């Protein structure tokens, strides 16, 4: 079964509003999670590293004030897209690794965001 | 230069044939290499990972790694229509769990 879960699976929001996406590790503690974004017919692009109890580390070109990441517990990271615009419409995916299970990096189911 | 490069395809093969997918990477310090399969609209699912030079086989899949030439490939034997998907090559940044993905190769297996 899934070890990393995302919610919601899809969301539609109005331009200018904010939307929050959750990523949970279901039966393990994840001190680090990763957020990716995928536009249609493109590859996954790493946005940021979510660190439990500290600030996220953003990849070059990703606006930290627009994509707020909070990793308040060992099983939950959230990504908030603030003041969303249509160009933010994308597939957002999180990932985490459970060291006792080995080196496999597990992905969540992904969250489709459509900004209208 | 892109860090991880793949031919976008589509690669079309008949059912039962061998599909060969290739990937090159730029960072010689890369340690771990992954192949993911992604169906349209879904999250990637891991097929295989490989760390050492040479071949690694798992069922119909064989991953091949050549660190000197900085390429990694995936062979799919006895291809099935259900194998039709986009195959993503990913490279692990040294000593982290960050993955850098290639653009993916779309595979089409026709009956």
PDB file of C-alpha atoms in Angstrom:
ATOM      1  CA  UNK A   1       0.000   0.000   0.000  1.00  0.00           C
ATOM      2  CA  UNK A   2       0.899   3.648  -0.206  1.00  0.00           C
ATOM      3  CA  UNK A   3       3.487   4.885   2.216  1.00  0.00           C
ATOM      4  CA  UNK A   4       3.271   8.536   1.198  1.00  0.00           C
ATOM      5  CA  UNK A   5      -0.114  10.133   0.756  1.00  0.00           C
ATOM      6  CA  UNK A   6      -1.155  13.491  -0.635  1.00  0.00           C
ATOM      7  CA  UNK A   7      -4.323  15.464  -0.230  1.00  0.00           C
ATOM      8  CA  UNK A   8      -6.208  16.719  -2.093  1.00  0.00           C
ATOM      9  CA  UNK A   9      -5.809  14.677  -5.271  1.00  0.00           C
ATOM     10  CA  UNK A  10      -7.122  17.566  -7.267  1.00  0.00           C
ATOM     11  CA  UNK A  11      -8.199  21.085  -6.519  1.00  0.00           C
ATOM     12  CA  UNK A  12      -9.600  23.990  -8.490  1.00  0.00           C
ATOM     13  CA  UNK A  13      -9.152  27.471  -7.109  1.00  0.00           C
ATOM     14  CA  UNK A  14      -9.770  31.000  -8.254  1.00  0.00           C
ATOM     15  CA  UNK A  15      -6.929  33.196  -9.355  1.00  0.00           C
ATOM     16  CA  UNK A  16      -5.547  35.186  -6.429  1.00  0.00           C
ATOM     17  CA  UNK A  17      -6.492  32.709  -3.749  1.00  0.00           C
ATOM     18  CA  UNK A  18      -4.214  30.348  -1.847  1.00  0.00           C
ATOM     19  CA  UNK A  19      -4.363  26.596  -1.769  1.00  0.00           C
ATOM     20  CA  UNK A  20      -2.716  24.105   0.564  1.00  0.00           C
ATOM     21  CA  UNK A  21      -1.523  20.629  -0.373  1.00  0.00           C
ATOM     22  CA  UNK A  22      -0.631  18.083   2.284  1.00  0.00           C
ATOM     23  CA  UNK A  23       1.928  15.315   2.111  1.00  0.00           C
ATOM     24  CA  UNK A  24       1.929  12.639   4.784  1.00  0.00           C
ATOM     25  CA  UNK A  25       4.223   9.751   5.501  1.00  0.00           C
ATOM     26  CA  UNK A  26       1.779   7.084   6.577  1.00  0.00           C
ATOM     27  CA  UNK A  27       3.723   4.746   8.823  1.00  0.00           C
ATOM     28  CA  UNK A  28       7.145   6.266   9.150  1.00  0.00           C
ATOM     29  CA  UNK A  29       8.771   9.479  10.219  1.00  0.00           C
ATOM     30  CA  UNK A  30      10.211  11.617   7.490  1.00  0.00           C
ATOM     31  CA  UNK A  31      12.598  14.337   8.564  1.00  0.00           C
ATOM     32  CA  UNK A  32      12.967  15.328   4.934  1.00  0.00           C
ATOM     33  CA  UNK A  33      10.400  15.453   2.184  1.00  0.00           C
ATOM     34  CA  UNK A  34      10.677  16.796  -1.327  1.00  0.00           C
ATOM     35  CA  UNK A  35       8.226  18.730  -3.446  1.00  0.00           C
ATOM     36  CA  UNK A  36       8.172  18.442  -7.217  1.00  0.00           C
ATOM     37  CA  UNK A  37       6.121  20.128  -9.885  1.00  0.00           C
ATOM     38  CA  UNK A  38       5.266  18.665 -13.247  1.00  0.00           C
ATOM     39  CA  UNK A  39       3.720  20.585 -16.118  1.00  0.00           C
ATOM     40  CA  UNK A  40       1.902  18.624 -18.826  1.00  0.00           C
ATOM     41  CA  UNK A  41       4.240  16.531 -20.956  1.00  0.00           C
ATOM     42  CA  UNK A  42       7.252  17.710 -19.010  1.00  0.00           C
ATOM     43  CA  UNK A  43       9.391  16.043 -16.405  1.00  0.00           C
ATOM     44  CA  UNK A  44       9.329  16.436 -12.663  1.00  0.00           C
ATOM     45  CA  UNK A  45      11.121  19.521 -11.471  1.00  0.00           C
ATOM     46  CA  UNK A  46      12.356  19.646  -7.907  1.00  0.00           C
ATOM     47  CA  UNK A  47      10.955  22.705  -6.172  1.00  0.00           C
ATOM     48  CA  UNK A  48      12.197  22.431  -2.622  1.00  0.00           C
ATOM     49  CA  UNK A  49      13.380  20.260   0.210  1.00  0.00           C
ATOM     50  CA  UNK A  50      11.117  20.290   3.221  1.00  0.00           C
ATOM     51  CA  UNK A  51      12.982  19.944   6.510  1.00  0.00           C
ATOM     52  CA  UNK A  52      11.191  19.037   9.714  1.00  0.00           C
ATOM     53  CA  UNK A  53      11.527  21.790  12.265  1.00  0.00           C
ATOM     54  CA  UNK A  54      13.442  24.174  10.040  1.00  0.00           C
ATOM     55  CA  UNK A  55      13.099  26.241   6.921  1.00  0.00           C
ATOM     56  CA  UNK A  56      12.675  24.624   3.570  1.00  0.00           C
ATOM     57  CA  UNK A  57      15.460  24.750   1.030  1.00  0.00           C
ATOM     58  CA  UNK A  58      14.300  26.031  -2.336  1.00  0.00           C
ATOM     59  CA  UNK A  59      15.750  25.253  -5.722  1.00  0.00           C
ATOM     60  CA  UNK A  60      16.978  28.051  -7.887  1.00  0.00           C
ATOM     61  CA  UNK A  61      14.169  29.948  -9.539  1.00  0.00           C
ATOM     62  CA  UNK A  62      11.451  28.839  -7.113  1.00  0.00           C
ATOM     63  CA  UNK A  63       9.851  31.704  -5.210  1.00  0.00           C
ATOM     64  CA  UNK A  64       9.846  30.870  -1.535  1.00  0.00           C
ATOM     65  CA  UNK A  65       7.254  33.531  -0.739  1.00  0.00           C
ATOM     66  CA  UNK A  66       4.882  32.101  -3.294  1.00  0.00           C
ATOM     67  CA  UNK A  67       5.341  28.437  -2.445  1.00  0.00           C
ATOM     68  CA  UNK A  68       5.234  28.218   1.326  1.00  0.00           C
ATOM     69  CA  UNK A  69       6.419  24.953   2.793  1.00  0.00           C
ATOM     70  CA  UNK A  70       5.820  23.917   6.360  1.00  0.00           C
ATOM     71  CA  UNK A  71       7.122  20.710   7.884  1.00  0.00           C
ATOM     72  CA  UNK A  72       5.777  20.984  11.398  1.00  0.00           C
ATOM     73  CA  UNK A  73       5.783  17.309  12.253  1.00  0.00           C
ATOM     74  CA  UNK A  74       7.698  14.208  11.287  1.00  0.00           C
ATOM     75  CA  UNK A  75       4.801  12.908   9.222  1.00  0.00           C
ATOM     76  CA  UNK A  76       3.401  15.998   7.548  1.00  0.00           C
ATOM     77  CA  UNK A  77       4.677  18.562   5.098  1.00  0.00           C
ATOM     78  CA  UNK A  78       2.427  21.137   3.505  1.00  0.00           C
ATOM     79  CA  UNK A  79       2.851  23.202   0.373  1.00  0.00           C
ATOM     80  CA  UNK A  80       0.798  26.364   0.108  1.00  0.00           C
ATOM     81  CA  UNK A  81       0.564  28.080  -3.237  1.00  0.00           C
ATOM     82  CA  UNK A  82      -0.162  31.694  -2.406  1.00  0.00           C
ATOM     83  CA  UNK A  83      -1.933  34.143  -4.699  1.00  0.00           C
ATOM     84  CA  UNK A  84      -2.290  31.424  -7.264  1.00  0.00           C
ATOM     85  CA  UNK A  85      -2.338  32.273 -10.951  1.00  0.00           C
ATOM     86  CA  UNK A  86      -3.288  30.145 -13.951  1.00  0.00           C
ATOM     87  CA  UNK A  87       0.389  29.526 -14.713  1.00  0.00           C
ATOM     88  CA  UNK A  88       0.663  27.749 -11.359  1.00  0.00           C
ATOM     89  CA  UNK A  89      -1.689  25.072 -12.632  1.00  0.00           C
ATOM     90  CA  UNK A  90       0.339  21.910 -12.486  1.00  0.00           C
ATOM     91  CA  UNK A  91       0.762  18.472 -10.946  1.00  0.00           C
ATOM     92  CA  UNK A  92       2.452  18.714  -7.561  1.00  0.00           C
ATOM     93  CA  UNK A  93       4.104  15.614  -6.118  1.00  0.00           C
ATOM     94  CA  UNK A  94       5.897  14.989  -2.866  1.00  0.00           C
ATOM     95  CA  UNK A  95       8.386  12.284  -1.982  1.00  0.00           C
ATOM     96  CA  UNK A  96      10.078  10.838   1.073  1.00  0.00           C
ATOM     97  CA  UNK A  97      12.367   7.985   2.000  1.00  0.00           C
ATOM     98  CA  UNK A  98      11.977   5.540   4.840  1.00  0.00           C
ATOM     99  CA  UNK A  99      15.530   4.410   5.636  1.00  0.00           C
ATOM    100  CA  UNK A 100      14.535   1.125   7.295  1.00  0.00           C
ATOM    101  CA  UNK A 101      12.882   0.134   4.016  1.00  0.00           C
ATOM    102  CA  UNK A 102      16.066   0.801   2.101  1.00  0.00           C
ATOM    103  CA  UNK A 103      16.893   3.340  -0.519  1.00  0.00           C
ATOM    104  CA  UNK A 104      13.540   3.456  -2.239  1.00  0.00           C
ATOM    105  CA  UNK A 105      12.161   6.959  -2.486  1.00  0.00           C
ATOM    106  CA  UNK A 106       8.390   6.909  -2.298  1.00  0.00           C
ATOM    107  CA  UNK A 107       6.167   9.342  -4.111  1.00  0.00           C
ATOM    108  CA  UNK A 108       2.757  10.536  -3.109  1.00  0.00           C
ATOM    109  CA  UNK A 109      -0.148  10.161  -5.484  1.00  0.00           C
ATOM    110  CA  UNK A 110       0.200  13.735  -6.638  1.00  0.00           C
ATOM    111  CA  UNK A 111      -2.132  16.707  -6.523  1.00  0.00           C
ATOM    112  CA  UNK A 112      -3.562  18.352  -9.586  1.00  0.00           C
ATOM    113  CA  UNK A 113      -3.980  22.091  -9.191  1.00  0.00           C
ATOM    114  CA  UNK A 114      -6.049  24.073 -11.637  1.00  0.00           C
ATOM    115  CA  UNK A 115      -6.232  27.824 -11.190  1.00  0.00           C
ATOM    116  CA  UNK A 116      -9.086  29.498 -13.023  1.00  0.00           C
TER     117      UNK A 116
ATOM    118  CA  UNK B   1      23.810  21.118 -20.494  1.00  0.00           C
ATOM    119  CA  UNK B   2      20.917  19.367 -18.842  1.00  0.00           C
ATOM    120  CA  UNK B   3      21.847  17.259 -15.868  1.00  0.00           C
ATOM    121  CA  UNK B   4      19.886  14.216 -16.965  1.00  0.00           C
ATOM    122  CA  UNK B   5      19.035  13.702 -20.611  1.00  0.00           C
ATOM    123  CA  UNK B   6      16.655  11.329 -22.310  1.00  0.00           C
ATOM    124  CA  UNK B   7      15.233  11.069 -25.782  1.00  0.00           C
ATOM    125  CA  UNK B   8      11.623  12.160 -25.510  1.00  0.00           C
ATOM    126  CA  UNK B   9      10.437   9.625 -28.066  1.00  0.00           C
ATOM    127  CA  UNK B  10       7.968   8.250 -28.715  1.00  0.00           C
ATOM    128  CA  UNK B  11       9.689   4.921 -28.948  1.00  0.00           C
ATOM    129  CA  UNK B  12       7.383   2.480 -30.675  1.00  0.00           C
ATOM    130  CA  UNK B  13       7.966  -1.258 -30.433  1.00  0.00           C
ATOM    131  CA  UNK B  14       5.780  -4.238 -31.278  1.00  0.00           C
ATOM    132  CA  UNK B  15       4.435  -6.457 -28.565  1.00  0.00           C
ATOM    133  CA  UNK B  16       6.979  -9.069 -27.553  1.00  0.00           C
ATOM    134  CA  UNK B  17       9.991  -7.036 -28.651  1.00  0.00           C
ATOM    135  CA  UNK B  18      12.754  -5.567 -26.516  1.00  0.00           C
ATOM    136  CA  UNK B  19      12.440  -1.887 -25.703  1.00  0.00           C
ATOM    137  CA  UNK B  20      15.684  -0.053 -24.998  1.00  0.00           C
ATOM    138  CA  UNK B  21      15.591   3.228 -23.110  1.00  0.00           C
ATOM    139  CA  UNK B  22      18.677   5.352 -22.599  1.00  0.00           C
ATOM    140  CA  UNK B  23      19.724   8.111 -20.257  1.00  0.00           C
ATOM    141  CA  UNK B  24      22.874  10.179 -19.825  1.00  0.00           C
ATOM    142  CA  UNK B  25      23.864  12.311 -16.860  1.00  0.00           C
ATOM    143  CA  UNK B  26      26.374  15.062 -16.388  1.00  0.00           C
ATOM    144  CA  UNK B  27      27.453  14.818 -12.752  1.00  0.00           C
ATOM    145  CA  UNK B  28      30.233  12.266 -12.346  1.00  0.00           C
ATOM    146  CA  UNK B  29      29.637  12.265  -8.612  1.00  0.00           C
ATOM    147  CA  UNK B  30      26.169  10.776  -9.022  1.00  0.00           C
ATOM    148  CA  UNK B  31      25.825   7.621  -7.011  1.00  0.00           C
ATOM    149  CA  UNK B  32      22.373   6.170  -7.525  1.00  0.00           C
ATOM    150  CA  UNK B  33      20.227   5.823 -10.589  1.00  0.00           C
ATOM    151  CA  UNK B  34      16.547   5.115 -10.828  1.00  0.00           C
ATOM    152  CA  UNK B  35      14.038   4.228 -13.484  1.00  0.00           C
ATOM    153  CA  UNK B  36      10.443   5.256 -12.902  1.00  0.00           C
ATOM    154  CA  UNK B  37       7.380   4.549 -14.979  1.00  0.00           C
ATOM    155  CA  UNK B  38       4.672   7.167 -15.158  1.00  0.00           C
ATOM    156  CA  UNK B  39       1.253   6.684 -16.639  1.00  0.00           C
ATOM    157  CA  UNK B  40      -0.556   9.754 -17.831  1.00  0.00           C
ATOM    158  CA  UNK B  41      -1.928  11.759 -14.940  1.00  0.00           C
ATOM    159  CA  UNK B  42      -0.384   9.524 -12.306  1.00  0.00           C
ATOM    160  CA  UNK B  43       2.562   9.722  -9.965  1.00  0.00           C
ATOM    161  CA  UNK B  44       5.814   7.954 -10.907  1.00  0.00           C
ATOM    162  CA  UNK B  45       6.281   4.384  -9.765  1.00  0.00           C
ATOM    163  CA  UNK B  46       9.696   2.872  -9.215  1.00  0.00           C
ATOM    164  CA  UNK B  47      10.788   0.129 -11.585  1.00  0.00           C
ATOM    165  CA  UNK B  48      14.419  -0.330 -10.655  1.00  0.00           C
ATOM    166  CA  UNK B  49      17.427   1.299  -9.131  1.00  0.00           C
ATOM    167  CA  UNK B  50      21.087   0.592  -9.753  1.00  0.00           C
ATOM    168  CA  UNK B  51      24.259   1.703  -8.014  1.00  0.00           C
ATOM    169  CA  UNK B  52      27.062  -0.375  -9.466  1.00  0.00           C
ATOM    170  CA  UNK B  53      28.473  -0.635 -12.943  1.00  0.00           C
ATOM    171  CA  UNK B  54      27.064  -3.477 -14.961  1.00  0.00           C
ATOM    172  CA  UNK B  55      23.667  -5.046 -15.319  1.00  0.00           C
ATOM    173  CA  UNK B  56      20.884  -5.578 -12.849  1.00  0.00           C
ATOM    174  CA  UNK B  57      17.954  -7.756 -13.772  1.00  0.00           C
ATOM    175  CA  UNK B  58      14.479  -7.878 -12.290  1.00  0.00           C
ATOM    176  CA  UNK B  59      11.955  -9.940 -14.186  1.00  0.00           C
ATOM    177  CA  UNK B  60      11.505  -8.478 -17.649  1.00  0.00           C
ATOM    178  CA  UNK B  61      13.542  -5.413 -16.775  1.00  0.00           C
ATOM    179  CA  UNK B  62      17.302  -4.981 -16.934  1.00  0.00           C
ATOM    180  CA  UNK B  63      19.070  -1.812 -15.892  1.00  0.00           C
ATOM    181  CA  UNK B  64      22.557  -1.158 -17.185  1.00  0.00           C
ATOM    182  CA  UNK B  65      24.985   1.352 -15.733  1.00  0.00           C
ATOM    183  CA  UNK B  66      28.250   2.607 -17.163  1.00  0.00           C
ATOM    184  CA  UNK B  67      29.703   5.281 -14.915  1.00  0.00           C
ATOM    185  CA  UNK B  68      32.726   5.881 -17.115  1.00  0.00           C
ATOM    186  CA  UNK B  69      30.469   6.828 -20.004  1.00  0.00           C
ATOM    187  CA  UNK B  70      27.867   8.382 -17.712  1.00  0.00           C
ATOM    188  CA  UNK B  71      24.907   6.530 -19.085  1.00  0.00           C
ATOM    189  CA  UNK B  72      22.259   4.285 -17.715  1.00  0.00           C
ATOM    190  CA  UNK B  73      19.776   2.267 -19.718  1.00  0.00           C
ATOM    191  CA  UNK B  74      16.672   0.201 -19.191  1.00  0.00           C
ATOM    192  CA  UNK B  75      15.783  -2.830 -21.272  1.00  0.00           C
ATOM    193  CA  UNK B  76      12.267  -4.180 -21.250  1.00  0.00           C
ATOM    194  CA  UNK B  77      11.988  -7.691 -22.624  1.00  0.00           C
ATOM    195  CA  UNK B  78       8.780  -9.147 -24.024  1.00  0.00           C
ATOM    196  CA  UNK B  79       7.208  -5.706 -24.147  1.00  0.00           C
ATOM    197  CA  UNK B  80       3.485  -5.571 -23.465  1.00  0.00           C
ATOM    198  CA  UNK B  81       0.917  -2.929 -24.398  1.00  0.00           C
ATOM    199  CA  UNK B  82       0.546  -2.284 -20.659  1.00  0.00           C
ATOM    200  CA  UNK B  83       4.175  -1.144 -20.645  1.00  0.00           C
ATOM    201  CA  UNK B  84       3.138   1.870 -22.711  1.00  0.00           C
ATOM    202  CA  UNK B  85       3.979   4.822 -20.497  1.00  0.00           C
ATOM    203  CA  UNK B  86       6.600   7.496 -19.981  1.00  0.00           C
ATOM    204  CA  UNK B  87       9.831   6.213 -18.467  1.00  0.00           C
ATOM    205  CA  UNK B  88      11.736   8.631 -16.309  1.00  0.00           C
ATOM    206  CA  UNK B  89      15.404   8.334 -15.512  1.00  0.00           C
ATOM    207  CA  UNK B  90      16.394   9.898 -12.206  1.00  0.00           C
ATOM    208  CA  UNK B  91      19.738  10.530 -10.595  1.00  0.00           C
ATOM    209  CA  UNK B  92      20.348  10.877  -6.895  1.00  0.00           C
ATOM    210  CA  UNK B  93      22.295  13.913  -5.814  1.00  0.00           C
ATOM    211  CA  UNK B  94      25.221  12.705  -3.761  1.00  0.00           C
ATOM    212  CA  UNK B  95      24.433  12.125  -0.091  1.00  0.00           C
ATOM    213  CA  UNK B  96      20.873  13.443  -0.341  1.00  0.00           C
ATOM    214  CA  UNK B  97      17.491  12.061  -1.265  1.00  0.00           C
ATOM    215  CA  UNK B  98      17.016  14.647  -3.976  1.00  0.00           C
ATOM    216  CA  UNK B  99      16.267  13.228  -7.381  1.00  0.00           C
ATOM    217  CA  UNK B 100      16.975  14.979 -10.628  1.00  0.00           C
ATOM    218  CA  UNK B 101      14.762  13.688 -13.395  1.00  0.00           C
ATOM    219  CA  UNK B 102      15.240  13.459 -17.099  1.00  0.00           C
ATOM    220  CA  UNK B 103      12.484  14.606 -19.405  1.00  0.00           C
ATOM    221  CA  UNK B 104      11.276  11.052 -19.868  1.00  0.00           C
ATOM    222  CA  UNK B 105      10.887   8.788 -22.878  1.00  0.00           C
ATOM    223  CA  UNK B 106       7.427   7.895 -24.034  1.00  0.00           C
ATOM    224  CA  UNK B 107       7.166   4.216 -24.912  1.00  0.00           C
ATOM    225  CA  UNK B 108       4.407   2.856 -27.095  1.00  0.00           C
ATOM    226  CA  UNK B 109       3.986  -0.904 -27.389  1.00  0.00           C
ATOM    227  CA  UNK B 110       1.592  -1.828 -30.141  1.00  0.00           C
ATOM    228  CA  UNK B 111      -0.164  -5.196 -30.430  1.00  0.00           C
TER     229      UNK B 111
END
